[in-house]
């Protein structure tokens, strides 16, 4: 499959178009893969989950899903991946706890592109190790989508998915959704029968919370990102905003400011809330969140998250800002 979306390709907006796409992909995947084994990085996000479901449909247990816990996942995520794919879909799922390994490599690294590259490379290394434990892996499946390809071509940011494999491991890539936009991936996911909650899940970058723990990642600040993100998601769900707001998350920048708590001076981090709407992740507007909800989230963050003394709301569209901070 070429990396350029043909102009004649209709936008997948209906179940019928999705079914056509799925049938075509199943055929192509079977032709490409034959009886060989495929390794897939299953993060649990929409893209890799849809790719997993497509591959399970096409080749069943020839697919080996590897879920790498790199320590940059959202709260509760590794547990959910295991539940959905291992217990409910009966997939071959290998869980790798690589938390210390990733965080040790990232210690002291503040440059965003370097962080991305370290995470990407470490990912590949983990896969290579898993592949070497398995016999006869020939393919590496990936949840690359079209915006990834466009933006890495334009040099806006390094595309986390494509990394160099050692020459002795000639994995060929299987990227069945690489010409699709995000909204199309969701339509395909629904047509594949994936649970609504998974298909409608907001996008999550490959480098995970790493790009939201701005600058050099420390374990305590990373926990502040993870805990505040969990609170934000819980409160958005309680307010009925889940599935209505395209992407929402928190960011903890690498600076502190003065505050006061229980009559004593504090010097702590701010938590920045970002909540945006878009159809294609290219042009983005900011969601108008009611102040009452923002106040509720603020109060919970200030009470429950350690090391935080301010909560801010980012009102910047894309362009000028990107969605993520790094
Ligand atoms: P930006 O920050 O470029 O993000 O406006 C656009 C969308 O892409 C997601 N994103 C990523 N997804 N790997 C991914 O799989 C990445 O490295 C990455 N960077 C950003 C981001 O969350 C948003 O939905």
CSV table of C-alpha atoms and ligand atoms in Angstrom, one decimal:
chain,number,residue,atom,x,y,z
A,1,UNK,CA,0.0,0.0,0.0
A,2,UNK,CA,1.4,3.4,-0.9
A,3,UNK,CA,1.7,6.2,1.6
A,4,UNK,CA,-0.4,8.6,-0.4
A,5,UNK,CA,-4.2,8.5,0.0
A,6,UNK,CA,-5.7,8.3,-3.5
A,7,UNK,CA,-8.0,11.3,-4.3
A,8,UNK,CA,-10.6,8.8,-5.4
A,9,UNK,CA,-10.8,7.2,-1.9
A,10,UNK,CA,-14.2,8.1,-0.3
A,11,UNK,CA,-14.2,9.3,3.3
A,12,UNK,CA,-15.4,6.3,5.4
A,13,UNK,CA,-18.5,7.7,7.2
A,14,UNK,CA,-20.9,4.8,7.1
A,15,UNK,CA,-21.0,1.1,8.2
A,16,UNK,CA,-21.3,0.1,4.6
A,17,UNK,CA,-18.1,1.9,3.6
A,18,UNK,CA,-16.4,0.6,6.7
A,19,UNK,CA,-17.5,-3.0,5.9
A,20,UNK,CA,-16.1,-2.6,2.4
A,21,UNK,CA,-12.8,-1.3,3.8
A,22,UNK,CA,-12.6,-4.2,6.4
A,23,UNK,CA,-13.3,-6.9,3.8
A,24,UNK,CA,-10.6,-5.4,1.5
A,25,UNK,CA,-8.1,-5.2,4.4
A,26,UNK,CA,-8.8,-8.7,5.6
A,27,UNK,CA,-8.0,-9.9,2.1
A,28,UNK,CA,-4.9,-7.8,1.8
A,29,UNK,CA,-3.6,-8.8,5.3
A,30,UNK,CA,-4.1,-12.5,4.5
A,31,UNK,CA,-2.3,-12.1,1.2
A,32,UNK,CA,0.5,-10.2,2.8
A,33,UNK,CA,1.0,-12.3,5.9
A,34,UNK,CA,0.2,-15.8,4.7
A,35,UNK,CA,0.8,-18.2,7.6
A,36,UNK,CA,3.4,-16.1,9.3
A,37,UNK,CA,3.3,-14.5,12.7
A,38,UNK,CA,2.6,-10.8,13.3
A,39,UNK,CA,3.7,-8.8,16.3
A,40,UNK,CA,1.6,-5.8,17.3
A,41,UNK,CA,2.2,-3.0,19.7
A,42,UNK,CA,-1.2,-2.9,21.5
A,43,UNK,CA,-1.3,0.3,23.5
A,44,UNK,CA,-5.1,0.1,24.0
A,45,UNK,CA,-5.7,3.4,22.1
A,46,UNK,CA,-8.2,3.5,19.3
A,47,UNK,CA,-5.7,3.0,16.5
A,48,UNK,CA,-3.9,0.0,17.8
A,49,UNK,CA,-7.1,-1.5,19.1
A,50,UNK,CA,-8.7,-1.3,15.7
A,51,UNK,CA,-5.6,-2.8,14.1
A,52,UNK,CA,-5.7,-5.6,16.6
A,53,UNK,CA,-9.4,-6.3,15.9
A,54,UNK,CA,-8.7,-6.3,12.2
A,55,UNK,CA,-5.8,-8.6,12.5
A,56,UNK,CA,-7.6,-11.0,14.9
A,57,UNK,CA,-10.4,-11.2,12.3
A,58,UNK,CA,-7.9,-11.7,9.5
A,59,UNK,CA,-5.4,-14.1,11.1
A,60,UNK,CA,-6.6,-15.0,14.6
A,61,UNK,CA,-3.8,-16.5,16.8
A,62,UNK,CA,-1.1,-15.7,14.3
A,63,UNK,CA,-1.2,-12.3,15.9
A,64,UNK,CA,0.9,-11.7,19.0
A,65,UNK,CA,-0.1,-8.5,20.8
A,66,UNK,CA,2.5,-6.9,23.0
A,67,UNK,CA,1.3,-4.5,25.6
A,68,UNK,CA,4.3,-2.5,26.9
A,69,UNK,CA,3.7,-0.7,30.1
A,70,UNK,CA,6.3,2.1,29.7
A,71,UNK,CA,5.1,3.9,32.8
A,72,UNK,CA,3.6,6.7,30.6
A,73,UNK,CA,0.1,5.2,30.4
A,74,UNK,CA,-3.0,6.6,31.9
A,75,UNK,CA,-4.3,5.4,35.2
A,76,UNK,CA,-6.0,2.0,34.9
A,77,UNK,CA,-5.0,1.5,31.3
A,78,UNK,CA,-2.8,-1.6,31.4
A,79,UNK,CA,-5.5,-3.4,33.5
A,80,UNK,CA,-8.1,-2.5,30.9
A,81,UNK,CA,-6.0,-3.7,27.9
A,82,UNK,CA,-5.6,-7.1,29.7
A,83,UNK,CA,-9.3,-7.4,30.4
A,84,UNK,CA,-10.6,-6.5,27.0
A,85,UNK,CA,-8.0,-8.3,24.8
A,86,UNK,CA,-6.9,-11.2,26.8
A,87,UNK,CA,-10.0,-12.0,28.8
A,88,UNK,CA,-12.8,-10.9,26.4
A,89,UNK,CA,-11.2,-11.3,22.9
A,90,UNK,CA,-9.0,-14.2,23.8
A,91,UNK,CA,-6.0,-12.7,21.9
A,92,UNK,CA,-2.4,-13.7,22.3
A,93,UNK,CA,-1.4,-10.9,24.6
A,94,UNK,CA,2.0,-10.5,26.1
A,95,UNK,CA,2.3,-7.9,28.9
A,96,UNK,CA,5.7,-6.3,29.4
A,97,UNK,CA,6.4,-4.3,32.5
A,98,UNK,CA,9.1,-1.9,31.3
A,99,UNK,CA,8.3,1.1,33.6
A,100,UNK,CA,11.8,1.4,35.2
A,101,UNK,CA,13.6,0.8,31.9
A,102,UNK,CA,11.8,3.7,30.1
A,103,UNK,CA,11.9,6.1,33.0
A,104,UNK,CA,15.6,5.5,33.7
A,105,UNK,CA,16.4,6.2,30.0
A,106,UNK,CA,14.3,9.4,30.1
A,107,UNK,CA,15.8,10.7,33.3
A,108,UNK,CA,17.2,14.2,32.7
A,109,UNK,CA,16.1,14.4,29.1
A,110,UNK,CA,14.2,17.6,28.4
A,111,UNK,CA,14.2,18.0,24.6
A,112,UNK,CA,10.8,16.9,23.3
A,113,UNK,CA,12.1,15.3,20.1
A,114,UNK,CA,14.8,13.5,22.0
A,115,UNK,CA,12.2,12.2,24.5
A,116,UNK,CA,10.0,11.0,21.6
A,117,UNK,CA,13.0,9.3,19.9
A,118,UNK,CA,14.1,7.6,23.2
A,119,UNK,CA,10.5,6.3,23.7
A,120,UNK,CA,10.2,5.2,20.1
A,121,UNK,CA,13.6,3.4,20.2
A,122,UNK,CA,12.9,1.8,23.5
A,123,UNK,CA,9.6,0.5,22.1
A,124,UNK,CA,11.4,-1.1,19.2
A,125,UNK,CA,14.0,-2.6,21.5
A,126,UNK,CA,11.2,-4.1,23.7
A,127,UNK,CA,9.5,-5.5,20.6
A,128,UNK,CA,12.7,-7.0,19.3
A,129,UNK,CA,13.3,-8.7,22.6
A,130,UNK,CA,9.7,-10.1,22.6
A,131,UNK,CA,10.1,-11.1,18.9
A,132,UNK,CA,13.3,-13.0,19.8
A,133,UNK,CA,11.5,-14.9,22.5
A,134,UNK,CA,8.8,-15.9,20.0
A,135,UNK,CA,9.6,-18.1,17.1
A,136,UNK,CA,9.1,-16.9,13.5
A,137,UNK,CA,7.7,-13.4,13.8
A,138,UNK,CA,7.8,-12.0,10.3
A,139,UNK,CA,5.7,-8.9,10.5
A,140,UNK,CA,5.3,-5.8,12.7
A,141,UNK,CA,1.8,-4.4,12.7
A,142,UNK,CA,1.2,-0.7,13.6
A,143,UNK,CA,-1.6,1.7,14.2
A,144,UNK,CA,-0.2,4.4,12.0
A,145,UNK,CA,-2.9,6.8,10.7
A,146,UNK,CA,-2.8,9.3,7.9
A,147,UNK,CA,-2.1,12.4,10.0
A,148,UNK,CA,1.0,10.6,11.3
A,149,UNK,CA,2.3,10.2,7.8
A,150,UNK,CA,1.4,13.8,6.7
A,151,UNK,CA,3.0,15.4,9.8
A,152,UNK,CA,6.2,13.4,9.6
A,153,UNK,CA,6.5,14.2,5.9
A,154,UNK,CA,6.2,17.9,6.7
A,155,UNK,CA,8.8,17.6,9.4
A,156,UNK,CA,6.5,18.9,12.1
A,157,UNK,CA,7.4,16.1,14.5
A,158,UNK,CA,9.1,12.8,14.4
A,159,UNK,CA,6.6,10.0,13.7
A,160,UNK,CA,6.8,7.8,16.8
A,161,UNK,CA,5.7,4.6,15.0
A,162,UNK,CA,8.4,4.2,12.5
A,163,UNK,CA,11.7,3.2,14.1
A,164,UNK,CA,14.7,1.4,12.8
A,165,UNK,CA,14.9,-2.4,13.5
A,166,UNK,CA,18.1,-4.3,13.6
A,167,UNK,CA,19.1,-5.6,10.2
A,168,UNK,CA,18.9,-9.2,11.3
A,169,UNK,CA,15.2,-8.8,12.0
A,170,UNK,CA,13.6,-8.1,8.7
A,171,UNK,CA,10.1,-7.3,10.0
A,172,UNK,CA,7.9,-6.1,7.3
A,173,UNK,CA,5.2,-3.6,8.3
A,174,UNK,CA,1.5,-4.2,8.4
A,175,UNK,CA,-0.3,-0.9,8.6
A,176,UNK,CA,-3.9,-1.4,7.6
A,177,UNK,CA,-5.3,2.0,8.7
A,178,UNK,CA,-2.4,4.2,7.6
A,179,UNK,CA,-4.5,6.0,5.0
A,180,UNK,CA,-7.4,6.7,7.4
A,181,UNK,CA,-8.2,9.8,9.3
A,182,UNK,CA,-9.1,9.4,13.0
A,183,UNK,CA,-12.8,9.7,12.5
A,184,UNK,CA,-12.7,6.9,9.9
A,185,UNK,CA,-10.7,4.7,12.3
A,186,UNK,CA,-13.6,5.0,14.8
A,187,UNK,CA,-16.2,4.1,12.1
A,188,UNK,CA,-14.2,1.1,11.2
A,189,UNK,CA,-13.8,0.1,14.9
A,190,UNK,CA,-17.5,0.2,15.4
A,191,UNK,CA,-18.1,-1.9,12.3
A,192,UNK,CA,-15.6,-4.4,13.6
A,193,UNK,CA,-17.8,-4.7,16.7
A,194,UNK,CA,-15.3,-3.2,19.2
A,195,UNK,CA,-17.0,-2.0,22.4
A,196,UNK,CA,-18.3,1.6,22.1
A,197,UNK,CA,-16.2,2.7,25.1
A,198,UNK,CA,-13.1,1.7,23.3
A,199,UNK,CA,-13.9,3.1,19.9
A,200,UNK,CA,-15.0,6.4,21.2
A,201,UNK,CA,-12.0,6.6,23.5
A,202,UNK,CA,-10.1,9.8,22.9
A,203,UNK,CA,-6.8,9.6,21.1
A,204,UNK,CA,-3.7,9.1,23.2
A,205,UNK,CA,-0.2,9.8,21.8
A,206,UNK,CA,2.3,7.0,21.5
A,207,UNK,CA,4.7,8.7,23.9
A,208,UNK,CA,1.8,8.9,26.3
A,209,UNK,CA,1.9,11.0,29.4
A,210,UNK,CA,5.6,11.6,28.5
A,211,UNK,CA,4.6,14.6,26.3
A,212,UNK,CA,2.4,16.0,29.0
A,213,UNK,CA,5.1,15.9,31.6
A,214,UNK,CA,6.8,18.8,29.9
A,215,UNK,CA,10.6,18.8,29.9
A,216,UNK,CA,12.6,16.2,31.8
A,217,UNK,CA,10.3,13.6,33.3
A,218,UNK,CA,10.4,12.9,37.0
A,219,UNK,CA,8.4,10.2,38.7
A,220,UNK,CA,6.6,12.6,41.1
A,221,UNK,CA,5.6,15.1,38.4
A,222,UNK,CA,4.5,12.2,36.1
A,223,UNK,CA,2.3,11.0,39.0
A,224,UNK,CA,0.8,14.5,39.1
A,225,UNK,CA,0.0,14.2,35.4
A,226,UNK,CA,-1.5,10.7,35.8
A,227,UNK,CA,-3.6,11.6,38.8
A,228,UNK,CA,-4.9,14.9,37.5
A,229,UNK,CA,-5.7,13.3,34.1
A,230,UNK,CA,-7.7,10.6,35.9
A,231,UNK,CA,-9.7,13.2,37.8
A,232,UNK,CA,-10.4,15.2,34.6
A,233,UNK,CA,-11.6,12.1,32.8
A,234,UNK,CA,-13.8,11.0,35.8
A,235,UNK,CA,-15.4,14.5,36.0
A,236,UNK,CA,-15.9,14.8,32.3
A,237,UNK,CA,-17.6,11.4,32.3
A,238,UNK,CA,-19.8,12.3,35.2
A,239,UNK,CA,-20.8,15.6,33.4
A,240,UNK,CA,-21.7,13.6,30.3
A,241,UNK,CA,-18.9,15.1,28.2
A,242,UNK,CA,-17.2,11.7,27.4
A,243,UNK,CA,-17.5,11.1,23.6
A,244,UNK,CA,-18.7,14.7,23.1
A,245,UNK,CA,-15.3,16.4,23.6
A,246,UNK,CA,-12.7,15.0,21.2
A,247,UNK,CA,-9.7,15.1,23.5
A,248,UNK,CA,-9.1,16.3,27.0
A,249,UNK,CA,-6.2,15.9,29.3
A,250,UNK,CA,-3.9,17.6,31.7
A,251,UNK,CA,-0.3,18.8,31.4
A,252,UNK,CA,2.2,19.5,34.1
A,253,UNK,CA,4.9,21.9,33.0
A,254,UNK,CA,8.3,21.9,34.5
A,255,UNK,CA,8.1,25.1,36.6
A,256,UNK,CA,6.9,25.9,40.0
A,257,UNK,CA,5.1,29.0,41.4
A,258,UNK,CA,4.4,30.3,44.9
A,259,UNK,CA,1.2,29.5,46.7
A,260,UNK,CA,-0.3,29.3,50.1
A,261,UNK,CA,-1.8,26.3,51.9
A,262,UNK,CA,-2.8,26.1,55.6
A,263,UNK,CA,-1.2,29.5,56.2
A,264,UNK,CA,2.2,28.3,54.8
A,265,UNK,CA,4.0,29.2,51.7
A,266,UNK,CA,4.2,26.5,49.0
A,267,UNK,CA,6.2,26.2,45.9
A,268,UNK,CA,4.5,23.7,43.6
A,269,UNK,CA,3.6,22.9,40.0
A,270,UNK,CA,0.5,24.1,38.0
A,271,UNK,CA,-1.8,21.6,36.3
A,272,UNK,CA,-3.0,22.8,32.8
A,273,UNK,CA,-6.3,21.5,31.5
A,274,UNK,CA,-6.7,21.1,27.8
A,275,UNK,CA,-10.0,20.2,26.2
A,276,UNK,CA,-10.4,20.5,22.4
A,277,UNK,CA,-12.7,19.6,19.6
A,278,UNK,CA,-11.8,18.7,16.0
A,279,UNK,CA,-12.6,16.1,13.3
A,280,UNK,CA,-9.1,15.6,11.9
A,281,UNK,CA,-6.7,16.8,14.6
A,282,UNK,CA,-5.4,19.4,12.2
A,283,UNK,CA,-7.8,22.3,12.8
A,284,UNK,CA,-8.8,22.5,16.5
A,285,UNK,CA,-11.2,24.6,18.6
A,286,UNK,CA,-11.3,24.9,22.3
A,287,UNK,CA,-14.3,23.4,24.2
A,288,UNK,CA,-16.3,25.8,26.3
A,289,UNK,CA,-16.4,24.1,29.6
A,290,UNK,CA,-18.8,25.5,32.2
A,291,UNK,CA,-17.0,27.2,35.1
A,292,UNK,CA,-18.9,25.1,37.6
A,293,UNK,CA,-17.3,22.0,36.2
A,294,UNK,CA,-13.9,23.6,36.0
A,295,UNK,CA,-14.2,24.6,39.6
A,296,UNK,CA,-15.1,21.1,40.6
A,297,UNK,CA,-12.1,19.7,38.8
A,298,UNK,CA,-9.9,22.4,40.2
A,299,UNK,CA,-11.0,21.6,43.8
A,300,UNK,CA,-10.4,17.9,43.3
A,301,UNK,CA,-6.9,18.4,41.7
A,302,UNK,CA,-5.9,20.8,44.5
A,303,UNK,CA,-7.1,18.4,47.1
A,304,UNK,CA,-6.0,15.0,45.7
A,305,UNK,CA,-2.9,15.6,43.6
A,306,UNK,CA,0.4,16.0,45.4
A,307,UNK,CA,2.7,18.9,44.6
A,308,UNK,CA,0.2,21.1,42.8
A,309,UNK,CA,-0.9,24.6,43.8
A,310,UNK,CA,-2.5,26.0,40.6
A,311,UNK,CA,-5.0,24.9,38.0
A,312,UNK,CA,-5.1,26.6,34.6
A,313,UNK,CA,-7.3,26.2,31.5
A,314,UNK,CA,-5.6,26.4,28.0
A,315,UNK,CA,-7.8,28.4,25.6
A,316,UNK,CA,-5.5,28.2,22.5
A,317,UNK,CA,-6.7,26.7,19.2
A,318,UNK,CA,-4.6,24.8,16.7
A,319,UNK,CA,-3.1,26.5,14.9
A,320,UNK,CA,-1.4,28.4,16.6
A,321,UNK,CA,-0.7,25.8,19.3
A,322,UNK,CA,-0.6,22.0,18.7
A,323,UNK,CA,-2.9,19.8,20.7
A,324,UNK,CA,-0.1,18.3,22.8
A,325,UNK,CA,2.6,20.4,24.5
A,326,UNK,CA,5.6,18.6,23.0
B,1,LIG,P1,-0.7,17.6,17.9
B,1,LIG,O1,0.0,17.8,19.2
B,1,LIG,O2,0.3,17.3,16.8
B,1,LIG,O3,-1.5,16.2,18.0
B,1,LIG,O4,-1.6,18.7,17.5
B,1,LIG,C1,-2.4,15.8,17.1
B,1,LIG,C2,-3.0,14.5,17.6
B,1,LIG,O5,-2.1,13.5,17.5
B,1,LIG,C3,-1.8,13.0,18.8
B,1,LIG,N1,-0.4,12.8,18.9
B,1,LIG,C4,0.3,11.6,18.8
B,1,LIG,N2,-0.2,10.4,18.5
B,1,LIG,N3,2.0,9.6,18.5
B,1,LIG,C5,0.6,9.4,18.4
B,1,LIG,O6,0.2,8.3,18.2
B,1,LIG,C6,2.5,10.8,18.8
B,1,LIG,O7,3.7,11.0,18.9
B,1,LIG,C7,1.6,11.9,18.9
B,1,LIG,N4,1.8,13.2,19.1
B,1,LIG,C8,0.5,13.7,19.1
B,1,LIG,C9,-2.3,14.0,19.8
B,1,LIG,O8,-2.7,13.5,21.1
B,1,LIG,C10,-3.5,14.6,19.0
B,1,LIG,O9,-4.6,13.8,19.2
